[in-house]
Coordinates of C-alpha atoms in Angstrom, one line a residue:
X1 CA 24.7 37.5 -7.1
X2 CA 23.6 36.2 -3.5
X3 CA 26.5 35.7 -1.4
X4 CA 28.0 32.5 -2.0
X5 CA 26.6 31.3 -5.0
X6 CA 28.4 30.3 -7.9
X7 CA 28.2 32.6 -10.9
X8 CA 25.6 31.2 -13.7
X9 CA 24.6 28.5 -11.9
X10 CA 21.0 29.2 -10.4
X11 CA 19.9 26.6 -7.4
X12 CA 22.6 25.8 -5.1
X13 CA 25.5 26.9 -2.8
X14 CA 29.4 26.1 -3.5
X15 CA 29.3 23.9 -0.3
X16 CA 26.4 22.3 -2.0
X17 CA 28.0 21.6 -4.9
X18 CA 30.9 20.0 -3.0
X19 CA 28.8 18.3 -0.6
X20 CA 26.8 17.1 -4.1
X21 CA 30.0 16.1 -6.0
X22 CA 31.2 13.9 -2.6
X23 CA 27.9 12.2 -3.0
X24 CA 28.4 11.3 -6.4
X25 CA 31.6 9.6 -5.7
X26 CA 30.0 7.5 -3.3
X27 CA 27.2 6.5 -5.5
X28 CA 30.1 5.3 -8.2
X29 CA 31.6 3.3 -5.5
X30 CA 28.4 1.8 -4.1
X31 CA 27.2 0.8 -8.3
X32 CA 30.5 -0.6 -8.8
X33 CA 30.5 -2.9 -5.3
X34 CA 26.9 -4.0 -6.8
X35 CA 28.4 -4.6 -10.4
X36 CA 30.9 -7.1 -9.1
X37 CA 28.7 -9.0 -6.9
X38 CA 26.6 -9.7 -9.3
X39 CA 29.7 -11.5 -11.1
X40 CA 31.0 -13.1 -8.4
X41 CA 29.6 -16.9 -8.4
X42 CA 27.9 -18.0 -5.4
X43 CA 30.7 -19.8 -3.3
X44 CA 32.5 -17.1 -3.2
X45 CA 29.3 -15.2 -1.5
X46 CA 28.9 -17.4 1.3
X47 CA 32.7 -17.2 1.6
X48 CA 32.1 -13.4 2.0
X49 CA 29.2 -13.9 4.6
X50 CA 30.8 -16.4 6.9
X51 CA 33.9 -14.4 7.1
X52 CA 31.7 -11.5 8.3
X53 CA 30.2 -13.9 10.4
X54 CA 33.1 -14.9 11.9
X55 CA 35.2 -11.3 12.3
X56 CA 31.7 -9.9 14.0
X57 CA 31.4 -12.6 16.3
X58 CA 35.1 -12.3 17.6
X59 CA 34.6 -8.4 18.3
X60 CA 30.9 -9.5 20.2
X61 CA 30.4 -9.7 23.7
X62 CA 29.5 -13.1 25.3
X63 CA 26.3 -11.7 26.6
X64 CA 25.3 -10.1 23.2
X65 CA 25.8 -13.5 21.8
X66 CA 24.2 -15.3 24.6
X67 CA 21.3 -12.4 24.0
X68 CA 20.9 -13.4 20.0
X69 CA 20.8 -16.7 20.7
X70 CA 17.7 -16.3 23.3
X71 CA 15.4 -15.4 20.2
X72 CA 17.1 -17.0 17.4
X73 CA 13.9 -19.1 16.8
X74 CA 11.7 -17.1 16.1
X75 CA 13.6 -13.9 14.5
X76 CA 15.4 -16.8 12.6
X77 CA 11.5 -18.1 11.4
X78 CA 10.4 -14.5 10.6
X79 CA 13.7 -13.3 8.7
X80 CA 13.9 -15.9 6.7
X81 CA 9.9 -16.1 5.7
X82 CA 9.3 -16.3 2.0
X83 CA 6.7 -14.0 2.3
X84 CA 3.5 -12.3 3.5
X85 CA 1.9 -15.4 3.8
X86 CA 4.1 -17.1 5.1
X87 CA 5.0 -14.3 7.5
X88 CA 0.9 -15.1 9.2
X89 CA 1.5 -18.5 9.0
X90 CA 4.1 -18.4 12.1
X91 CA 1.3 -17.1 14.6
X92 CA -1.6 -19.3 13.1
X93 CA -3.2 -16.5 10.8
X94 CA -4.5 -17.6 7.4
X95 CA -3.7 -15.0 4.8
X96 CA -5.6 -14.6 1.5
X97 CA -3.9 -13.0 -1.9
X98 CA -5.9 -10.8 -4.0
X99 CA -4.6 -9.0 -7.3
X100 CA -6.8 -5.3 -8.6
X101 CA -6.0 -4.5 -11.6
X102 CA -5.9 -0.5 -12.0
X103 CA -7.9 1.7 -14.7
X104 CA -4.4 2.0 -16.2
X105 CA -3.0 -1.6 -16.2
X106 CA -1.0 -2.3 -13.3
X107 CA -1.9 -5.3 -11.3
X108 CA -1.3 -5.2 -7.6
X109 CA -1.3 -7.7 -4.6
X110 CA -3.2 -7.2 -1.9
X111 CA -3.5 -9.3 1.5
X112 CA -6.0 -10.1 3.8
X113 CA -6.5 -11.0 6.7
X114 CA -10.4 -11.9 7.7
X115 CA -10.5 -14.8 10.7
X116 CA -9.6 -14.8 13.6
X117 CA -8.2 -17.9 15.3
X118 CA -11.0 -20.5 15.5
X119 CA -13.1 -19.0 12.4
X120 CA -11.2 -21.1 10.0
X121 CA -13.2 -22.2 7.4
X122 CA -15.8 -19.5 7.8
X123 CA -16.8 -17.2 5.3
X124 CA -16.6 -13.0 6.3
X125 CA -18.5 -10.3 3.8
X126 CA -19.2 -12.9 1.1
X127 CA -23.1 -12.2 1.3
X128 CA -26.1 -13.9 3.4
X129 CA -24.8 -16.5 5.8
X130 CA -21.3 -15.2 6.1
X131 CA -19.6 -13.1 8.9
X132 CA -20.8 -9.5 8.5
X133 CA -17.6 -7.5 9.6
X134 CA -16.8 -4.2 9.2
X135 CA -13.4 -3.5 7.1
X136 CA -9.5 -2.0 7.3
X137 CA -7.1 -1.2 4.4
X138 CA -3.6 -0.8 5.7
X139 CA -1.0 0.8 3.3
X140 CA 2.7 0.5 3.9
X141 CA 5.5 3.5 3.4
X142 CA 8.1 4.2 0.9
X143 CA 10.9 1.3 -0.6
X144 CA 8.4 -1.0 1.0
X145 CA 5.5 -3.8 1.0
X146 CA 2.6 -5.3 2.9
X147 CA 5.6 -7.3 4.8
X148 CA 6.3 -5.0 7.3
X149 CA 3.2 -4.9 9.1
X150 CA 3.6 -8.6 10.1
X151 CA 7.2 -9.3 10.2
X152 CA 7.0 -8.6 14.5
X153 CA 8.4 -10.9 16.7
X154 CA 6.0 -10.7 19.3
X155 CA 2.2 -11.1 17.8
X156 CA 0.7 -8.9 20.6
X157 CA 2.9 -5.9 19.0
X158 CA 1.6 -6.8 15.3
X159 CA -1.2 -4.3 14.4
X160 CA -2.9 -6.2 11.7
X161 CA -3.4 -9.0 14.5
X162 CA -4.5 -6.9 16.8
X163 CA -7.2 -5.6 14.6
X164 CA -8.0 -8.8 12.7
X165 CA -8.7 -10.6 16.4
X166 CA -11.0 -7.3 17.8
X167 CA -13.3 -8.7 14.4
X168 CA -11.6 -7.0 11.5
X169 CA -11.4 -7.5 8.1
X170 CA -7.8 -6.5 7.3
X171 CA -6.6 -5.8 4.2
X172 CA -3.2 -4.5 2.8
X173 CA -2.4 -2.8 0.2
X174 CA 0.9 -3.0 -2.5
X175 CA 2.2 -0.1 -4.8
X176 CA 2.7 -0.6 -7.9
X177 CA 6.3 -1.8 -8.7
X178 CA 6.9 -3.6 -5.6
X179 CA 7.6 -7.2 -4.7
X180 CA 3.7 -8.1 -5.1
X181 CA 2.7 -5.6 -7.8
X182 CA 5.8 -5.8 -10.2
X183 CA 3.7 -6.5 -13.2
X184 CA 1.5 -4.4 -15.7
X185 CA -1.0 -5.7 -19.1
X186 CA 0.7 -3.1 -21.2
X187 CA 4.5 -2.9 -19.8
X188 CA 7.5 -5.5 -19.3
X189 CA 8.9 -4.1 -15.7
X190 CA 12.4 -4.6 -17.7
X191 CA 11.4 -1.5 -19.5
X192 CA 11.2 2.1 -18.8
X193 CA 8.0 3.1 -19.3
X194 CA 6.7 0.6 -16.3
X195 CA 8.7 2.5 -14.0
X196 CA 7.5 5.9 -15.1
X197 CA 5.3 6.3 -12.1
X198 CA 5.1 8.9 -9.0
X199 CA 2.9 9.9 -6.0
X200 CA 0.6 10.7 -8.5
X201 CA -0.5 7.6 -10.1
X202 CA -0.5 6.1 -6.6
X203 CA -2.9 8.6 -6.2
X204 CA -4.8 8.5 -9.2
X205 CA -4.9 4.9 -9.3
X206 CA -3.3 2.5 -6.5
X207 CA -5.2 4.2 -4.0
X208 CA -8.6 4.2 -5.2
X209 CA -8.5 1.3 -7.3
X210 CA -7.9 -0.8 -4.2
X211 CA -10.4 0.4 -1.8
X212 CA -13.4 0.1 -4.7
X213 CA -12.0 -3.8 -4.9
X214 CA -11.9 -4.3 -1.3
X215 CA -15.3 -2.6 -1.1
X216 CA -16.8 -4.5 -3.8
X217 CA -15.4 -7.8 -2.5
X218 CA -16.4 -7.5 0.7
X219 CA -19.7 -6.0 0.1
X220 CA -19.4 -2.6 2.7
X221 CA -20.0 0.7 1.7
X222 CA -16.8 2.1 3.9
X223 CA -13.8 1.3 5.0
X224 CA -11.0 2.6 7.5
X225 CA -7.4 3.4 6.6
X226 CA -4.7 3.2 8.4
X227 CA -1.5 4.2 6.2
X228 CA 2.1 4.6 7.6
X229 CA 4.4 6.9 6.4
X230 CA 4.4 7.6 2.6
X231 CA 0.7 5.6 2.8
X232 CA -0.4 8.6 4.5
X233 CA 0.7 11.0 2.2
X234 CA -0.8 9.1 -1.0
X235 CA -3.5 8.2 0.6
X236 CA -4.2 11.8 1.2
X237 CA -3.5 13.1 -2.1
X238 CA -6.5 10.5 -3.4
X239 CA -8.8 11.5 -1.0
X240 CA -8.0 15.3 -2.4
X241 CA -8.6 14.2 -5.5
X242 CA -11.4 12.1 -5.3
X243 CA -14.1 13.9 -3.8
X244 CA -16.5 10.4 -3.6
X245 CA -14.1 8.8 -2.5
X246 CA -14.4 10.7 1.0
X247 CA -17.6 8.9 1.6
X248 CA -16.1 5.6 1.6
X249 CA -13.4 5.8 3.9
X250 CA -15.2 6.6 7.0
X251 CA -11.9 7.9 9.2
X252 CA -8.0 8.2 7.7
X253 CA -5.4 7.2 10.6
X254 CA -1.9 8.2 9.4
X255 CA 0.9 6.6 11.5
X256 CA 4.3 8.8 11.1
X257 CA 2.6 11.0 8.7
X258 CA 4.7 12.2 5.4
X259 CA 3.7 15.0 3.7
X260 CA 6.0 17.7 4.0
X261 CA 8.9 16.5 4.9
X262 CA 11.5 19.6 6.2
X263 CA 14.3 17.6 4.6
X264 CA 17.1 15.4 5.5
X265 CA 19.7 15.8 8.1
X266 CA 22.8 14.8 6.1
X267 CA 24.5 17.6 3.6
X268 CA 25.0 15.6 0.7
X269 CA 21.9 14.0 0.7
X270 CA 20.1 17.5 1.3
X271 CA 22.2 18.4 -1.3
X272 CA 20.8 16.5 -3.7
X273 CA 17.2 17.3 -2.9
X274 CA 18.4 20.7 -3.8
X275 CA 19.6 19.5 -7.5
X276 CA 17.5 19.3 -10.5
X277 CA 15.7 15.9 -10.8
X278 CA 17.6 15.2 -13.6
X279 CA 20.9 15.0 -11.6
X280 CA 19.0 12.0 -9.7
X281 CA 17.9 10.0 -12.8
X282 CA 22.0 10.4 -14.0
X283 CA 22.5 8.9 -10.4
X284 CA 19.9 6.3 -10.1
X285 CA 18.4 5.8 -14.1
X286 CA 15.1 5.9 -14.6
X287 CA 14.1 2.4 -13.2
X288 CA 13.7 0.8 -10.3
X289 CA 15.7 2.5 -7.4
X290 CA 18.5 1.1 -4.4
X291 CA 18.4 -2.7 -6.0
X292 CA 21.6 -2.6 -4.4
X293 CA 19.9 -3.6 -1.0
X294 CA 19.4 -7.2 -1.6
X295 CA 23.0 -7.4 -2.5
X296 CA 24.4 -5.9 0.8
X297 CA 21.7 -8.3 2.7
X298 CA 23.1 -11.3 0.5
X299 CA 26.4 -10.8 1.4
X300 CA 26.7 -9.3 5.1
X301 CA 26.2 -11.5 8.3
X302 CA 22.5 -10.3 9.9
X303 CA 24.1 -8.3 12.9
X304 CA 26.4 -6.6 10.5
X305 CA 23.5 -5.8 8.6
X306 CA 21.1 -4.3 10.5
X307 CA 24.0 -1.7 11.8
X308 CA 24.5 -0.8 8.0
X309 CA 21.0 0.0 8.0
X310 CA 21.3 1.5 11.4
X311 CA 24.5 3.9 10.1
X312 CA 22.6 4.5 6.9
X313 CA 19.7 5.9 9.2
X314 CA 21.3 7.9 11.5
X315 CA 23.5 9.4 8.3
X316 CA 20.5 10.5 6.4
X317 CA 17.9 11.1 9.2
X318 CA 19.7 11.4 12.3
X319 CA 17.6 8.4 14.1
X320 CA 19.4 6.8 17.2
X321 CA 16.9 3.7 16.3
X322 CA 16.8 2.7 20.1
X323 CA 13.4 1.9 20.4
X324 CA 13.7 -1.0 18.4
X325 CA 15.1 -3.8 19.5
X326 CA 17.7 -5.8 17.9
X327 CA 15.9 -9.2 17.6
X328 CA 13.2 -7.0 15.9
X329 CA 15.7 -5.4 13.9
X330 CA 17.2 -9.2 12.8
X331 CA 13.9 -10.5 12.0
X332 CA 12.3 -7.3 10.2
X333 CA 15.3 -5.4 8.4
X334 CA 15.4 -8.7 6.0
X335 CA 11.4 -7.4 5.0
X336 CA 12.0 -4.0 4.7
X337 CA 13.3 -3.1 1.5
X338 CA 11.2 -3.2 -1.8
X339 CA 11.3 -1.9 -5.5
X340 CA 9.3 1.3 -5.9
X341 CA 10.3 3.8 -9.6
X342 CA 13.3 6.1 -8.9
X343 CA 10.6 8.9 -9.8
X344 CA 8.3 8.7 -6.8
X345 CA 11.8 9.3 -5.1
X346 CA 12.3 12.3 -7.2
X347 CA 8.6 13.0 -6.6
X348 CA 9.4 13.7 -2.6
X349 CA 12.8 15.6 -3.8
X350 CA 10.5 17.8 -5.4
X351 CA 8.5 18.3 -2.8
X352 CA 10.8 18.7 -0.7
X353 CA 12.8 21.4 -2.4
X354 CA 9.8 23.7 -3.0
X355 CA 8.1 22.9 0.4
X356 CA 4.8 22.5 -1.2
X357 CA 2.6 19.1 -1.3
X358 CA 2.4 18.8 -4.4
X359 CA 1.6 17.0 -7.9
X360 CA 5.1 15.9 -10.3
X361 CA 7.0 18.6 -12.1
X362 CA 7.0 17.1 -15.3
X363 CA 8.5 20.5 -16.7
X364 CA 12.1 19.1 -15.4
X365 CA 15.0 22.1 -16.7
X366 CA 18.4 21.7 -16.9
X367 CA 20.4 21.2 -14.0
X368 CA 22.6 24.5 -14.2
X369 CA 19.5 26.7 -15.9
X370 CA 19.7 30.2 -14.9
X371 CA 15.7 30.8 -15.7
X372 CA 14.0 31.4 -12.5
X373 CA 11.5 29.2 -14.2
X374 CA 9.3 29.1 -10.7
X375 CA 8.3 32.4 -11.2
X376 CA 5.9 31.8 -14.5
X377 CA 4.4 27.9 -14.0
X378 CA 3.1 26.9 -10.5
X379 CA 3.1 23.1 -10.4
X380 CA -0.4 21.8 -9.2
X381 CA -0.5 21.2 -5.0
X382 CA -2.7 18.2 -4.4
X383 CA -5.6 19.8 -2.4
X384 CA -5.9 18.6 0.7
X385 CA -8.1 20.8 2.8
X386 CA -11.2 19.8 0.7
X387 CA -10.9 16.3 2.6
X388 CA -14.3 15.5 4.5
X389 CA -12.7 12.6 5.7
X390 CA -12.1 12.5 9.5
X391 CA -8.4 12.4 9.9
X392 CA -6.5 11.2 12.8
X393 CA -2.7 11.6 12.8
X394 CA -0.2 10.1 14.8
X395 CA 3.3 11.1 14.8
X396 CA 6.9 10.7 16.8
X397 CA 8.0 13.7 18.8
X398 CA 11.6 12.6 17.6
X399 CA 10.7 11.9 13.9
X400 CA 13.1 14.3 11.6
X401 CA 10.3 13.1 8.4
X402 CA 7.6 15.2 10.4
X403 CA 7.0 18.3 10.5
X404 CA 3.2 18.1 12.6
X405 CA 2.7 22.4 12.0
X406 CA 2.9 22.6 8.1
X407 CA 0.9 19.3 8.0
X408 CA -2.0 21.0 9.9
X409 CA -1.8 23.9 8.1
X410 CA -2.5 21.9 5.0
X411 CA -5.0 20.0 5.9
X412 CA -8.7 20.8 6.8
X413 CA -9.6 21.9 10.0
X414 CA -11.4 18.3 11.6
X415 CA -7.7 16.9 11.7
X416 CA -6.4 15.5 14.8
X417 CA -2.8 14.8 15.5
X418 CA -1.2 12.8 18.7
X419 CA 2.1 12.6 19.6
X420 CA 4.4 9.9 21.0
X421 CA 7.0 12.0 22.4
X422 CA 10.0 10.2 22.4
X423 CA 9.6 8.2 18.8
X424 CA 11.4 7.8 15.9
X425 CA 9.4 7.2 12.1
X426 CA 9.9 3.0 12.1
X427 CA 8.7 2.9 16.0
X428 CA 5.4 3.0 14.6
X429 CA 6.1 -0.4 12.9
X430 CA 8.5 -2.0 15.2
X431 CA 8.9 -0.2 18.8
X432 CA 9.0 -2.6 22.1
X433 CA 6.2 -0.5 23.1
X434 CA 4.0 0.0 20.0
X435 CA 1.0 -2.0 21.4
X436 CA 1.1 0.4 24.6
X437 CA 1.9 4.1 22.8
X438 CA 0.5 3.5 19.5
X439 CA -2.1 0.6 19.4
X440 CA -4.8 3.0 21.9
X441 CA -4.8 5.8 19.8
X442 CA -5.8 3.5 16.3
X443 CA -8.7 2.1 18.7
X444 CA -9.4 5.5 20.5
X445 CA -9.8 6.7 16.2
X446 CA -11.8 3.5 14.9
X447 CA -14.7 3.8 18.5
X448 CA -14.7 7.3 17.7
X449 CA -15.2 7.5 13.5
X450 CA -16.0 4.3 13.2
X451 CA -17.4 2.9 16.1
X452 CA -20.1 -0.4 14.0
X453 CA -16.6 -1.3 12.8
X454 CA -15.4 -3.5 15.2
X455 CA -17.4 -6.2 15.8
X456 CA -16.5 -8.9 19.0
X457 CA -18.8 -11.8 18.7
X458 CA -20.0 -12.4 22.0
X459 CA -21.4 -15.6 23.5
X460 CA -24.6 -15.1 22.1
X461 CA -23.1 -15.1 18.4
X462 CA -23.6 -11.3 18.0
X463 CA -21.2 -8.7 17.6
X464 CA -20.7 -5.2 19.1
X465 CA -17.8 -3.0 19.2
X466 CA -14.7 -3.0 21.1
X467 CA -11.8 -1.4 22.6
X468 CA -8.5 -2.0 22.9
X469 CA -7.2 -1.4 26.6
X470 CA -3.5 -2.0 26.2
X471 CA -3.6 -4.4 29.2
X472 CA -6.5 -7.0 28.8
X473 CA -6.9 -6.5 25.3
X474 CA -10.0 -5.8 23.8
X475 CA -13.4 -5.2 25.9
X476 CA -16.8 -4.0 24.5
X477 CA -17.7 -0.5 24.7
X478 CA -20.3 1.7 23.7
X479 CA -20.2 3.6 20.3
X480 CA -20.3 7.2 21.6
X481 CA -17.5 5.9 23.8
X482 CA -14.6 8.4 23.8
X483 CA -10.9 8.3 25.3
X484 CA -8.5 11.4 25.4
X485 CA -5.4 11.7 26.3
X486 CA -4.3 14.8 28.4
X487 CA -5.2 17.7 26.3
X488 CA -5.6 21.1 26.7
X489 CA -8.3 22.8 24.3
X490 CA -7.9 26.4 22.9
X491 CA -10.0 28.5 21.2
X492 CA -8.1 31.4 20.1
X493 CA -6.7 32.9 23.4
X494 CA -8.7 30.5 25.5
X495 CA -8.4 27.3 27.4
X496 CA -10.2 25.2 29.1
X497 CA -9.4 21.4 30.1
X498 CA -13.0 19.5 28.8
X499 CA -14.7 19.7 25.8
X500 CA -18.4 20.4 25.6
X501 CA -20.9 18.6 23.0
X502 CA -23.9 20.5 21.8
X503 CA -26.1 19.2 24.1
X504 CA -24.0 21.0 27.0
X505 CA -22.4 17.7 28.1
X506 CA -18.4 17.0 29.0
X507 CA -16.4 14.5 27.3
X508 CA -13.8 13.7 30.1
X509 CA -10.3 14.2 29.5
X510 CA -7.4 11.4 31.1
X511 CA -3.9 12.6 31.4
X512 CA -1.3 10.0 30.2
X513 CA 1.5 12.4 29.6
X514 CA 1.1 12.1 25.4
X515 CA -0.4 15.6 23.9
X516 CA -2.8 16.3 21.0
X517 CA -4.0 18.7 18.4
X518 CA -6.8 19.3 16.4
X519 CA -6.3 21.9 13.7
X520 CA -7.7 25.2 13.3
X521 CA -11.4 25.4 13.8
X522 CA -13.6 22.8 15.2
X523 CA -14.3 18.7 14.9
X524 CA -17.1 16.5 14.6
X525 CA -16.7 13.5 16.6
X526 CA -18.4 10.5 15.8
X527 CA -22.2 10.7 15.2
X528 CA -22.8 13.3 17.6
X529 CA -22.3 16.7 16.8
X530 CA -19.3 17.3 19.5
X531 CA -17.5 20.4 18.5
X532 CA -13.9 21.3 19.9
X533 CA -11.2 24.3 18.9
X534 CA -7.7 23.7 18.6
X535 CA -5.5 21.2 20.7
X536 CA -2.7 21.5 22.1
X537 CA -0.4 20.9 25.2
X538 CA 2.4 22.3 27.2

């Protein structure tokens, strides 16, 4: 028996156990805090919320109350928003709703976002006479929706803006079982059997399904993605499943990639991840997953709430969450919970536990089994170094969710990944700086992969493609134009500090202080036939 292991009991430590056991306990108290909630009539709610009210305001600070009440109008307006569309409507942006129905039922939402201010009224991709633009499908992350891409209170730091006004076509995308996709032709989403769903039907299904509506709709033959967090990761596994559907997403840009995650930070959650699945569904049944959160929201004053989100973040991820701030964190924690299946949760457990980017394990064994089962059945890995899809990852320096090595290692060797040392995994959403750190490098991607996708309409009514500049916004530029950002290239032993195209030409390299990588082997950028080795910095 390894050292420290409990006698017949084959996949975790005693500590483990204890540290697994402690979690339970506070699972029982959180279910049973929900429970009476849910019985308590609604007066005696809002009793409940204006005492909190009042006991945080008497332990605040005059100048953090005379700081909240600065921007109470608008976090106020965007907290409070009913919902994606109405989210637009507070900078002027007309949203459309679109539902796909998937090959096996479910129907999602999906938003978009295809005028700019002043083309009210106009039509974009809807055949001769309309706008010809060129198209992007956003994807949020997990226990989320399309909400959080907009919910911003500053519209120069939303991304979807950004890109609809540089001549987009925006789109975004809903999983199945959220707020806008919580309905199916065959299941009632009181029942099981709707919430039987993983990474791999959004996968097999969500993915896909969308971008051949969008596509269709809109008439192109490609689109770009741009997924953040678990979007990346499922948006990944379809690409590595559906080898034509690499020739109609003409780059992948994964914000805060997920697809090995090296686990959590907290021990009883870790411990968990550690347990059989089956221990989760006993926590958590074999629904919908965390309901609990609109209850807490309900119930707690704003400021209290977003430092129970806070707390719950540093306990299970170690984030300081500083790069937010807190009128951001009023107006966008409100938007950032959604339904997803408890088994796409167990679905990350899993792969998290083995350490392996891989399909469900449907073969779920008993908790306490002794069979070293993992020895005779390999569960299938989704796989993703057949992707011909340029990829483009960005990721924090200070995101625990992350780990940028074993990513590279598993994807194929065209993969490019920037950092942005100092952030966390929601920066990428919400930061005070996202339109400076992050915004460049989705533009840098779309000019490089994609560079007929942006179209600016010029005085002349034409388009051409753009840039984004992080100062003066968005300026034309031409196709082939390329922007780095301080990297060192290595081939094998070597380095050198500019890369070389095949026709013997350098591609200038500017330092900004951020790094890159570009995974074993070499690249091809754009429509020239640019090759580079490995990326990285010191």
């Amino acid at each position: 028996m390894a050292s420290g292991r409990l006698p017949f009991v084959g996949r975790l430590y005693l500590r483990e156990y204890l540290a697994l056991f402690g979690s339970f306990i506070l699972i029982f108290l959180e279910s049973t805090i929900r429970i009476a909630t849910l019985l308590l009539p609604q007066p005696i709610i809002q009793f409940c919320y204006d005492r909190s009210k009042t006991v945080f305001n008497a332990f605040s600070s005059p100048q953090s109350r005379q700081s909240r009440s600065k921007r109470r109008t608008i976090t106020h307006s965007i907290a409070c928003a009913a919902d994606f569309v109405d989210l637009c409507a507070i900078y002027g942006y007309y949203a459309e709703e679109h539902v796909v129905q998937t090959n096996d039922g479910y129907l999602l939402g999906l938003h978009r976002l295809a005028c700019r201010k002043g083309e009210e009224g106009r039509l974009v991709n809807a055949g001769p006479g309309s706008l010809k633009k060129k198209v992007i499908y956003m994807h949020h992350g997990l226990l989320m929706n399309s909400e959080v891409w907009v919910c911003l209170t500053e519209k120069d730091r939303c991304l979807p803006f950004a890109l609809v006004d540089a001549g987009y076509d925006v789109w975004l995308g809903n999983n199945r079982g959220n707020k806008y996709s919580k309905k199916s032709t065959l299941h009632s989403p009181t029942s099981t059997a709707f919430w039987d769903f993983s990474i791999d039907q959004f996968a097999f299904y969500d993915i896909p399904d969308s971008i051949n509506y969008i596509l269709s709709t809109t008439g192109q033959p490609s689109l770009s993605y741009i997924g953040f967090s678990q979007g990346t990761a499922q948006a990944l596994a379809a690409l590595s499943t559906h080898p034509s559907l690499n020739k109609k997403v003409n780059v992948f840009i994964g914000l805060a990639p997920a697809m090995s995650p090296a686990g959590l930070s907290n021990a009883l959650v870790d411990a968990m991840i550690k347990a059989s699945p089956s221990i989760i569904f006993l926590a958590f049944g074999r629904r919908g997953i965390l309901s609990s959160a609109v209850m807490w929201q309900s119930i707690l004053y704003p400021p209290i709430f977003i430092r129970l989100i806070d707390a719950s973040m540093s306990f299970l991820f170690n984030w300081e969450v500083k790069n937010i701030a807190t009128h951001q964190k009023l107006a966008a924690y409100p938007h950032l919970y959604s339904f997803t299946s408890t088994k796409s949760v167990v679905h990350w457990f899993q792969i998290i536990r083995t350490k392996s980017f891989q399909m469900y394990d449907d073969d779920v064994h008993a908790p306490f089994s002794i069979a070293a089962h993992d020895r005779y059945t390999k569960v299938a890995k989704f796989p993703t170094r057949n992707i011909k899809t340029p990829i483009v990852l960005v990721y924090g320096g200070s995101d625990s969710l992350v780990d940028i090595d074993i990513m590279l290692k598993e994807l194929p060797n065209h993969t490019t990944a920037r950092e942005v040392p100092h952030f966390e995994h929601l920066d990428f959403l919400w930061a005070q700086d996202v339109d400076t750190l992050v915004f460049p490098y989705v533009f840098d991607a779309l000019a490089q992969y994609a560079s007929d996708s942006l179209d600016l309409e010029g005085e002349d009514g034409t388009y051409s493609p753009a840039k984004f500049d992080g100062t003066t916004g968005y300026e034309p530029i031409s196709p082939l134009a390329i922007r780095k950002t301080g990297e060192t290239i290595r081939r094998g032993n070597r380095s050198r500090n500019k890369r070389t195209n095949s026709m013997g030409s350098a591609l200038s390299l500017e330092s900004t202080g951020t790094s890159a990588r570009i995974a074993n082997g070499g690249i091809s950028i754009g429509p020239a036939t640019a090759t580079v080795g490995t990326v990285t910095k010191k």
